[in-house]
Amino acid sequence: MEHTPAIAQALNEVGPRLRRLRTERGVTLGALAEATGISKSTLSRLESGQRRPSLELLLPIAQAHQVPLDELVNAPEVGDPRVRLTARQVNGNVVLPLTRHPGPLQSYKMILPKSRSTPEPCTHEGYEWLYVLSGRLRLVLGEHDVVLGPGEAAEFDTRVPHWFGTTGEGSVELLSLFGRQGERMHVRAKPRTTKTPP
């Protein structure tokens, strides 16, 4: 099994940490073996890094030393909800990925420069949802050519020829949700219904 660099480093540090904890407390391998039921040779190999730590080995050791398991492992932090934003320049646009993991749905914050105002429609697999934060966004979608202001949203199948950019009046800041497999977003605009005369 391959581990991330952070997990691999944490595993490599377990042995020295176990030896340091045991020696600081003045406990011999024999005494620890008696307290845990783990053989001296296994404990020795664990401390030297010749044996990978497992839950079955670490739990009795943590109990014998009366320390939390986290103290033995010093596990890397997980579950941090903050996204470390790293802006990228893509075709002159500033793009900040808001999702950290690859998956069917990706989200971005984009800043389009004033100069991005010449439509160049394209098509590809997927489904996209756009929400304008500031500025005026021009969206060319098939036969439609619309302008959206702050607080307005649009969604569309990206297999339809499309392009979005500025009106040429200033930059645009927007959020984009994109699904490569064509998943529809949770937020949907209801189509306008037009009444036909009787």
Coordinates of N, CA and C in Angstrom, one line a residue:
M1 N 0.8 -1.2 0.0 CA 0.0 0.0 0.0 C 0.9 1.2 0.0
E2 N 0.6 2.2 -0.9 CA 1.4 3.4 -1.0 C 0.7 4.5 -0.1
H3 N 1.5 5.2 0.6 CA 1.0 6.2 1.5 C 1.4 7.6 1.0
T4 N 0.7 8.6 1.4 CA 1.1 10.0 1.1 C 2.4 10.3 1.9
P5 N 3.1 11.3 1.4 CA 4.4 11.6 2.1 C 4.2 11.9 3.6
A6 N 3.1 12.6 4.0 CA 2.9 12.9 5.4 C 2.6 11.6 6.2
I7 N 1.9 10.7 5.7 CA 1.6 9.4 6.4 C 2.8 8.6 6.5
A8 N 3.6 8.5 5.4 CA 4.8 7.7 5.4 C 5.8 8.3 6.4
Q9 N 5.9 9.6 6.5 CA 6.8 10.2 7.5 C 6.3 9.9 8.9
A10 N 5.0 10.0 9.1 CA 4.5 9.7 10.5 C 4.8 8.3 10.9
L11 N 4.6 7.3 9.9 CA 4.9 5.9 10.2 C 6.4 5.7 10.5
N12 N 7.3 6.4 9.8 CA 8.7 6.2 10.0 C 9.2 6.8 11.4
E13 N 8.4 7.7 11.9 CA 8.8 8.4 13.2 C 8.2 7.6 14.4
V14 N 7.3 6.6 14.2 CA 6.7 5.9 15.3 C 7.8 5.2 16.1
G15 N 8.7 4.4 15.5 CA 9.7 3.6 16.2 C 10.6 4.5 17.1
P16 N 11.2 5.5 16.6 CA 12.0 6.4 17.5 C 11.2 7.0 18.6
R17 N 9.9 7.3 18.3 CA 9.1 7.9 19.4 C 8.8 6.9 20.5
L18 N 8.6 5.6 20.1 CA 8.3 4.6 21.0 C 9.5 4.4 21.9
R19 N 10.7 4.3 21.3 CA 11.9 4.1 22.1 C 12.2 5.2 23.1
R20 N 12.0 6.5 22.6 CA 12.2 7.7 23.4 C 11.2 7.7 24.6
L21 N 10.0 7.3 24.3 CA 9.0 7.3 25.4 C 9.3 6.3 26.5
R22 N 9.7 5.1 26.0 CA 10.0 4.0 26.9 C 11.3 4.3 27.8
T23 N 12.3 4.9 27.1 CA 13.5 5.2 27.9 C 13.4 6.3 28.8
E24 N 12.6 7.3 28.4 CA 12.3 8.5 29.3 C 11.6 8.0 30.6
R25 N 10.8 7.0 30.4 CA 10.1 6.5 31.6 C 10.8 5.4 32.4
G26 N 12.0 5.1 31.9 CA 12.8 4.1 32.5 C 12.3 2.7 32.5
V27 N 11.6 2.4 31.4 CA 10.9 1.0 31.3 C 11.8 0.2 30.3
T28 N 12.1 -1.1 30.8 CA 12.9 -2.0 29.9 C 12.0 -2.6 28.9
L29 N 12.6 -3.2 27.9 CA 11.8 -4.0 26.9 C 11.1 -5.1 27.5
G30 N 11.8 -5.8 28.5 CA 11.2 -6.9 29.2 C 10.0 -6.5 30.0
A31 N 10.1 -5.4 30.7 CA 8.9 -4.9 31.4 C 7.7 -4.5 30.5
L32 N 8.1 -3.9 29.4 CA 7.0 -3.5 28.5 C 6.4 -4.7 27.8
A33 N 7.2 -5.7 27.5 CA 6.7 -7.0 26.9 C 5.7 -7.6 27.9
E34 N 6.1 -7.6 29.2 CA 5.2 -8.2 30.2 C 3.9 -7.5 30.4
A35 N 4.0 -6.1 30.3 CA 2.8 -5.3 30.4 C 1.9 -5.4 29.2
T36 N 2.4 -5.6 28.1 CA 1.6 -5.6 26.8 C 1.3 -6.9 26.3
G37 N 2.1 -7.9 26.6 CA 1.9 -9.2 26.0 C 2.5 -9.3 24.6
I38 N 3.3 -8.3 24.3 CA 4.0 -8.3 23.0 C 5.4 -8.8 23.3
S39 N 6.0 -9.7 22.4 CA 7.3 -10.2 22.7 C 8.4 -9.1 22.6
K40 N 9.5 -9.3 23.3 CA 10.6 -8.3 23.3 C 11.1 -8.1 21.9
S41 N 11.2 -9.2 21.1 CA 11.8 -9.1 19.8 C 10.9 -8.2 18.9
T42 N 9.6 -8.4 19.1 CA 8.6 -7.6 18.3 C 8.7 -6.1 18.7
L43 N 8.8 -5.8 20.0 CA 8.9 -4.5 20.5 C 10.2 -3.8 20.0
S44 N 11.3 -4.6 20.0 CA 12.6 -4.1 19.5 C 12.6 -3.8 18.0
R45 N 12.0 -4.7 17.2 CA 11.9 -4.4 15.8 C 11.0 -3.2 15.5
L46 N 9.9 -3.1 16.3 CA 9.0 -1.9 16.2 C 9.8 -0.6 16.4
E47 N 10.6 -0.6 17.5 CA 11.3 0.6 17.8 C 12.4 0.9 16.8
S48 N 13.0 -0.1 16.2 CA 14.1 0.1 15.2 C 13.6 0.4 13.8
G49 N 12.2 0.3 13.6 CA 11.7 0.6 12.3 C 11.6 -0.7 11.4
Q50 N 12.1 -1.8 11.9 CA 12.1 -3.0 11.1 C 10.7 -3.7 11.0
R51 N 9.8 -3.2 11.9 CA 8.4 -3.7 11.8 C 7.5 -2.5 11.7
R52 N 6.5 -2.6 10.8 CA 5.6 -1.5 10.7 C 4.6 -1.5 11.9
P53 N 4.3 -0.3 12.4 CA 3.3 -0.2 13.5 C 1.9 -0.6 13.0
S54 N 1.2 -1.3 13.9 CA -0.2 -1.6 13.6 C -1.0 -1.3 14.8
L55 N -2.3 -1.2 14.6 CA -3.2 -0.8 15.7 C -3.1 -1.9 16.8
E56 N -3.0 -3.2 16.4 CA -2.9 -4.2 17.4 C -1.7 -4.1 18.3
L57 N -0.6 -3.5 17.8 CA 0.6 -3.4 18.6 C 0.6 -2.0 19.3
L58 N 0.1 -1.0 18.7 CA 0.2 0.3 19.3 C -0.8 0.5 20.5
L59 N -2.0 -0.1 20.4 CA -3.0 0.1 21.4 C -2.5 -0.4 22.8
P60 N -2.0 -1.6 22.9 CA -1.5 -2.1 24.2 C -0.3 -1.3 24.7
I61 N 0.5 -0.8 23.8 CA 1.7 0.1 24.2 C 1.2 1.4 24.8
A62 N 0.2 2.0 24.1 CA -0.4 3.3 24.5 C -1.0 3.1 25.9
Q63 N -1.7 1.9 26.1 CA -2.3 1.6 27.4 C -1.3 1.4 28.5
A64 N -0.2 0.7 28.2 CA 0.8 0.5 29.2 C 1.5 1.8 29.6
H65 N 1.7 2.7 28.6 CA 2.3 4.0 29.0 C 1.3 5.0 29.5
Q66 N 0.0 4.7 29.3 CA -1.1 5.6 29.7 C -1.0 6.9 29.0
V67 N -0.8 6.8 27.6 CA -0.8 8.0 26.8 C -1.8 7.8 25.7
P68 N -2.4 8.8 25.1 CA -3.3 8.7 24.0 C -2.5 8.1 22.8
L69 N -3.2 7.3 21.9 CA -2.7 6.7 20.8 C -2.1 7.8 19.8
D70 N -2.7 9.0 19.8 CA -2.2 10.1 18.9 C -0.8 10.5 19.3
E71 N -0.4 10.4 20.6 CA 0.9 10.7 21.1 C 1.9 9.8 20.5
L72 N 1.6 8.5 20.3 CA 2.5 7.5 19.8 C 2.7 7.7 18.3
V73 N 1.6 8.1 17.6 CA 1.7 8.1 16.2 C 2.0 9.5 15.7
N74 N 1.6 10.6 16.4 CA 1.7 11.9 15.9 C 1.2 12.0 14.5
A75 N -0.1 11.6 14.3 CA -0.7 11.5 13.0 C -0.8 12.9 12.4
P76 N -0.7 12.9 11.0 CA -0.9 14.2 10.4 C -2.3 14.7 10.5
E77 N -2.5 16.0 10.6 CA -3.9 16.5 10.7 C -4.7 16.1 9.5
V78 N -5.9 15.7 9.8 CA -6.9 15.4 8.8 C -8.2 16.1 9.0
G79 N -9.0 16.3 8.0 CA -10.3 16.9 8.2 C -10.3 18.4 8.3
D80 N -9.1 19.0 8.0 CA -9.1 20.5 8.0 C -9.9 21.0 6.9
P81 N -11.0 21.7 7.2 CA -11.9 22.1 6.1 C -11.4 23.3 5.2
R82 N -10.3 23.9 5.6 CA -9.9 25.1 4.9 C -9.2 24.6 3.6
V83 N -9.5 25.3 2.5 CA -8.9 25.1 1.2 C -7.8 26.1 1.0
R84 N -6.6 25.6 0.7 CA -5.5 26.5 0.5 C -5.5 27.0 -0.9
L85 N -6.0 28.2 -1.1 CA -6.1 28.7 -2.5 C -4.8 29.1 -3.1
T86 N -4.6 28.5 -4.3 CA -3.4 28.9 -5.1 C -3.9 29.3 -6.5
A87 N -3.8 30.6 -6.7 CA -4.3 31.1 -8.0 C -3.4 30.7 -9.2
R88 N -4.0 30.4 -10.3 CA -3.3 30.1 -11.5 C -3.8 31.0 -12.6
Q89 N -2.9 31.2 -13.6 CA -3.2 32.0 -14.8 C -3.5 31.0 -15.8
V90 N -4.8 31.0 -16.4 CA -5.2 30.1 -17.4 C -5.7 31.0 -18.6
N91 N -5.0 31.0 -19.7 CA -5.4 31.8 -20.8 C -5.7 33.3 -20.4
G92 N -4.9 33.8 -19.5 CA -5.1 35.2 -19.1 C -6.1 35.4 -18.0
N93 N -6.8 34.4 -17.6 CA -7.8 34.4 -16.5 C -7.1 34.0 -15.2
V94 N -7.6 34.6 -14.1 CA -7.1 34.1 -12.8 C -8.1 33.0 -12.3
V95 N -7.6 31.8 -12.0 CA -8.5 30.7 -11.7 C -8.0 30.2 -10.3
L96 N -8.9 30.1 -9.3 CA -8.6 29.6 -8.0 C -9.5 28.3 -7.8
P97 N -8.9 27.2 -7.8 CA -9.6 25.9 -7.5 C -10.1 26.0 -6.1
L98 N -11.4 25.7 -5.9 CA -12.0 25.7 -4.5 C -12.2 24.3 -4.0
T99 N -11.9 23.3 -4.8 CA -12.0 21.9 -4.4 C -10.5 21.3 -4.4
R100 N -10.2 20.4 -3.4 CA -8.9 19.9 -3.3 C -8.7 18.6 -3.9
H101 N -9.8 17.8 -4.1 CA -9.6 16.5 -4.6 C -10.2 16.3 -5.9
P102 N -9.6 15.4 -6.7 CA -10.2 15.1 -8.0 C -11.6 14.4 -7.8
G103 N -12.5 14.7 -8.6 CA -13.8 14.1 -8.5 C -14.7 14.5 -9.6
P104 N -16.0 14.0 -9.6 CA -16.9 14.3 -10.7 C -17.3 15.8 -10.7
L105 N -17.2 16.5 -9.6 CA -17.6 17.9 -9.6 C -16.5 18.8 -9.0
Q106 N -16.2 19.8 -9.8 CA -15.1 20.7 -9.4 C -15.6 22.2 -9.3
S107 N -15.1 22.9 -8.4 CA -15.6 24.3 -8.2 C -14.4 25.3 -8.3
Y108 N -14.6 26.4 -8.9 CA -13.6 27.4 -9.1 C -14.1 28.8 -8.9
K109 N -13.2 29.7 -8.4 CA -13.5 31.1 -8.4 C -12.6 31.7 -9.6
M110 N -13.2 32.5 -10.5 CA -12.5 33.0 -11.6 C -12.6 34.5 -11.7
I111 N -11.5 35.1 -12.1 CA -11.5 36.5 -12.4 C -11.1 36.7 -13.9
L112 N -12.1 37.2 -14.7 CA -11.9 37.3 -16.1 C -11.5 38.8 -16.4
P113 N -10.4 39.0 -17.1 CA -10.0 40.4 -17.4 C -10.9 41.1 -18.4
K114 N -10.9 42.4 -18.4 CA -11.7 43.2 -19.3 C -11.5 42.8 -20.8
S115 N -10.2 42.4 -21.1 CA -9.8 42.0 -22.4 C -10.5 40.7 -23.0
R116 N -11.0 39.9 -22.0 CA -11.7 38.7 -22.5 C -13.1 39.0 -23.0
S117 N -13.2 39.5 -24.2 CA -14.5 40.0 -24.6 C -14.9 39.5 -26.0
T118 N -14.0 38.8 -26.7 CA -14.3 38.3 -28.0 C -14.7 36.8 -27.9
P119 N -16.0 36.5 -28.3 CA -16.5 35.2 -28.2 C -15.7 34.1 -29.0
E120 N -15.3 33.0 -28.4 CA -14.7 31.9 -29.1 C -15.4 30.6 -28.6
P121 N -16.6 30.4 -29.1 CA -17.4 29.2 -28.6 C -16.7 27.9 -28.7
C122 N -16.9 27.0 -27.7 CA -16.3 25.7 -27.8 C -17.3 24.7 -27.2
T123 N -17.0 23.4 -27.4 CA -17.9 22.4 -26.8 C -17.0 21.3 -26.2
H124 N -17.6 20.6 -25.1 CA -16.9 19.5 -24.5 C -17.9 18.8 -23.6
E125 N -17.6 17.7 -23.1 CA -18.4 16.9 -22.2 C -18.6 17.6 -20.9
G126 N -19.7 17.6 -20.3 CA -19.9 18.1 -19.0 C -21.1 19.0 -18.8
Y127 N -21.2 19.6 -17.6 CA -22.3 20.5 -17.3 C -21.7 21.6 -16.4
E128 N -22.1 22.9 -16.6 CA -21.5 24.0 -15.9 C -22.6 24.9 -15.3
W129 N -22.2 25.4 -14.1 CA -23.1 26.4 -13.4 C -22.2 27.6 -13.1
L130 N -22.7 28.8 -13.4 CA -21.9 30.0 -13.2 C -22.7 30.9 -12.3
Y131 N -22.0 31.6 -11.4 CA -22.6 32.6 -10.5 C -21.8 33.8 -10.5
V132 N -22.3 35.0 -10.9 CA -21.6 36.2 -11.0 C -21.5 36.9 -9.6
L133 N -20.2 37.2 -9.2 CA -20.0 37.9 -7.9 C -19.9 39.4 -8.1
S134 N -19.2 39.8 -9.2 CA -19.1 41.2 -9.5 C -18.8 41.4 -11.0
G135 N -19.2 42.5 -11.5 CA -19.0 42.8 -12.9 C -20.2 42.3 -13.8
R136 N -20.0 42.4 -15.1 CA -21.0 41.9 -16.0 C -20.5 40.8 -16.9
L137 N -21.1 39.6 -16.8 CA -20.6 38.5 -17.5 C -21.5 38.3 -18.8
R138 N -20.8 38.2 -19.9 CA -21.5 37.9 -21.2 C -21.4 36.4 -21.4
L139 N -22.5 35.7 -21.7 CA -22.6 34.3 -22.0 C -23.2 34.1 -23.3
V140 N -22.4 33.5 -24.2 CA -22.9 33.1 -25.5 C -23.1 31.6 -25.4
L141 N -24.4 31.1 -25.6 CA -24.7 29.7 -25.5 C -25.6 29.4 -26.7
G142 N -25.1 28.6 -27.6 CA -25.9 28.3 -28.8 C -26.3 29.6 -29.5
E143 N -27.6 29.8 -29.6 CA -28.1 31.0 -30.3 C -28.3 32.1 -29.3
H144 N -28.1 31.9 -28.0 CA -28.4 32.9 -27.0 C -27.1 33.7 -26.7
D145 N -27.3 35.0 -26.5 CA -26.2 35.9 -26.1 C -26.8 36.8 -25.0
V146 N -26.4 36.5 -23.8 CA -27.0 37.1 -22.6 C -25.9 37.8 -21.7
V147 N -26.3 38.8 -20.9 CA -25.4 39.4 -20.0 C -26.0 39.2 -18.6
L148 N -25.2 38.7 -17.7 CA -25.6 38.5 -16.3 C -24.8 39.4 -15.4
G149 N -25.5 40.0 -14.4 CA -24.9 40.9 -13.4 C -24.7 40.1 -12.1
P150 N -24.2 40.9 -11.1 CA -23.9 40.3 -9.8 C -25.2 39.6 -9.2
G151 N -25.0 38.4 -8.7 CA -26.1 37.7 -8.1 C -26.9 36.8 -9.0
E152 N -26.6 36.9 -10.3 CA -27.3 36.1 -11.3 C -26.5 34.9 -11.6
A153 N -27.2 33.8 -12.0 CA -26.6 32.5 -12.3 C -27.1 32.0 -13.6
A154 N -26.3 31.1 -14.2 CA -26.7 30.4 -15.4 C -26.1 28.9 -15.3
E155 N -26.8 28.0 -16.0 CA -26.3 26.7 -16.0 C -26.6 26.1 -17.4
F156 N -25.7 25.2 -17.9 CA -25.8 24.8 -19.2 C -25.0 23.5 -19.5
D157 N -25.5 22.8 -20.5 CA -24.8 21.6 -20.9 C -23.6 22.0 -21.8
T158 N -22.4 21.6 -21.5 CA -21.2 22.2 -22.2 C -21.0 21.5 -23.6
R159 N -21.9 20.6 -23.9 CA -21.9 20.1 -25.3 C -22.5 21.0 -26.3
V160 N -23.2 22.0 -25.7 CA -23.8 23.1 -26.6 C -22.6 24.1 -26.8
P161 N -22.4 24.6 -28.0 CA -21.4 25.6 -28.2 C -21.5 26.8 -27.2
H162 N -20.5 27.1 -26.5 CA -20.6 28.1 -25.4 C -19.3 28.9 -25.3
W163 N -19.4 30.1 -24.7 CA -18.3 31.0 -24.4 C -18.8 31.9 -23.3
F164 N -17.9 32.3 -22.4 CA -18.3 33.3 -21.4 C -17.1 34.2 -21.2
G165 N -17.4 35.5 -21.0 CA -16.3 36.5 -20.8 C -16.9 37.8 -20.3
T166 N -16.3 38.9 -20.6 CA -16.7 40.2 -20.2 C -17.5 40.9 -21.3
T167 N -18.1 42.0 -21.0 CA -18.8 42.8 -22.0 C -17.8 43.8 -22.6
G168 N -16.6 43.8 -22.1 CA -15.6 44.8 -22.5 C -15.5 46.0 -21.7
E169 N -16.4 46.1 -20.6 CA -16.5 47.3 -19.8 C -15.7 47.2 -18.5
G170 N -15.3 46.0 -18.2 CA -14.5 45.8 -16.9 C -14.3 44.3 -16.7
S171 N -13.6 43.9 -15.6 CA -13.4 42.5 -15.3 C -14.6 41.9 -14.6
V172 N -14.6 40.6 -14.6 CA -15.8 39.9 -14.0 C -15.2 38.9 -13.0
E173 N -15.9 38.8 -11.8 CA -15.5 37.8 -10.8 C -16.7 36.8 -10.7
L174 N -16.4 35.5 -10.8 CA -17.5 34.6 -10.8 C -17.1 33.3 -10.1
L175 N -18.1 32.5 -9.8 CA -17.9 31.1 -9.3 C -18.4 30.2 -10.4
S176 N -17.7 29.1 -10.5 CA -18.0 28.1 -11.5 C -18.0 26.7 -10.9
L177 N -19.1 25.9 -11.1 CA -19.2 24.5 -10.7 C -19.2 23.7 -12.0
F178 N -18.3 22.8 -12.2 CA -18.2 22.0 -13.4 C -18.2 20.5 -13.1
G179 N -19.1 19.8 -13.8 CA -19.1 18.4 -13.7 C -18.7 17.8 -15.1
R180 N -17.6 17.0 -15.1 CA -17.2 16.4 -16.4 C -18.2 15.4 -17.0
Q181 N -18.8 14.6 -16.1 CA -19.7 13.6 -16.6 C -21.1 14.1 -16.8
G182 N -21.3 15.4 -16.7 CA -22.6 16.0 -17.0 C -23.6 16.0 -15.9
E183 N -23.1 15.8 -14.6 CA -24.0 15.8 -13.5 C -24.7 17.2 -13.4
R184 N -26.0 17.2 -13.1 CA -26.7 18.5 -13.0 C -26.4 19.1 -11.6
M185 N -26.3 20.4 -11.5 CA -26.1 21.0 -10.2 C -27.3 21.0 -9.4
H186 N -27.2 21.2 -8.1 CA -28.3 21.2 -7.2 C -29.2 22.5 -7.4
V187 N -28.5 23.6 -7.7 CA -29.3 24.8 -7.9 C -29.7 24.9 -9.3
R188 N -31.0 25.1 -9.5 CA -31.6 25.1 -10.9 C -32.5 26.3 -11.1
A189 N -32.4 26.9 -12.2 CA -33.3 28.0 -12.5 C -34.5 27.4 -13.3
K190 N -35.7 27.8 -12.9 CA -36.9 27.3 -13.6 C -37.0 28.1 -14.9
P191 N -37.3 27.4 -16.0 CA -37.5 28.0 -17.3 C -38.7 28.9 -17.2
R192 N -38.6 30.0 -18.0 CA -39.8 30.9 -18.1 C -40.8 30.2 -18.9
T193 N -42.1 30.3 -18.5 CA -43.2 29.7 -19.2 C -43.9 30.9 -20.0
T194 N -44.1 30.7 -21.2 CA -44.8 31.7 -22.0 C -46.1 31.2 -22.4
K195 N -47.1 32.0 -22.1 CA -48.5 31.6 -22.4 C -48.8 31.8 -23.9
T196 N -49.3 30.8 -24.5 CA -49.7 31.0 -25.9 C -51.1 31.5 -26.0
P197 N -51.4 32.4 -26.8 CA -52.8 32.9 -26.9 C -53.7 31.8 -27.4
P198 N -55.0 31.8 -26.9 CA -55.9 30.8 -27.3 C -56.3 30.9 -28.7

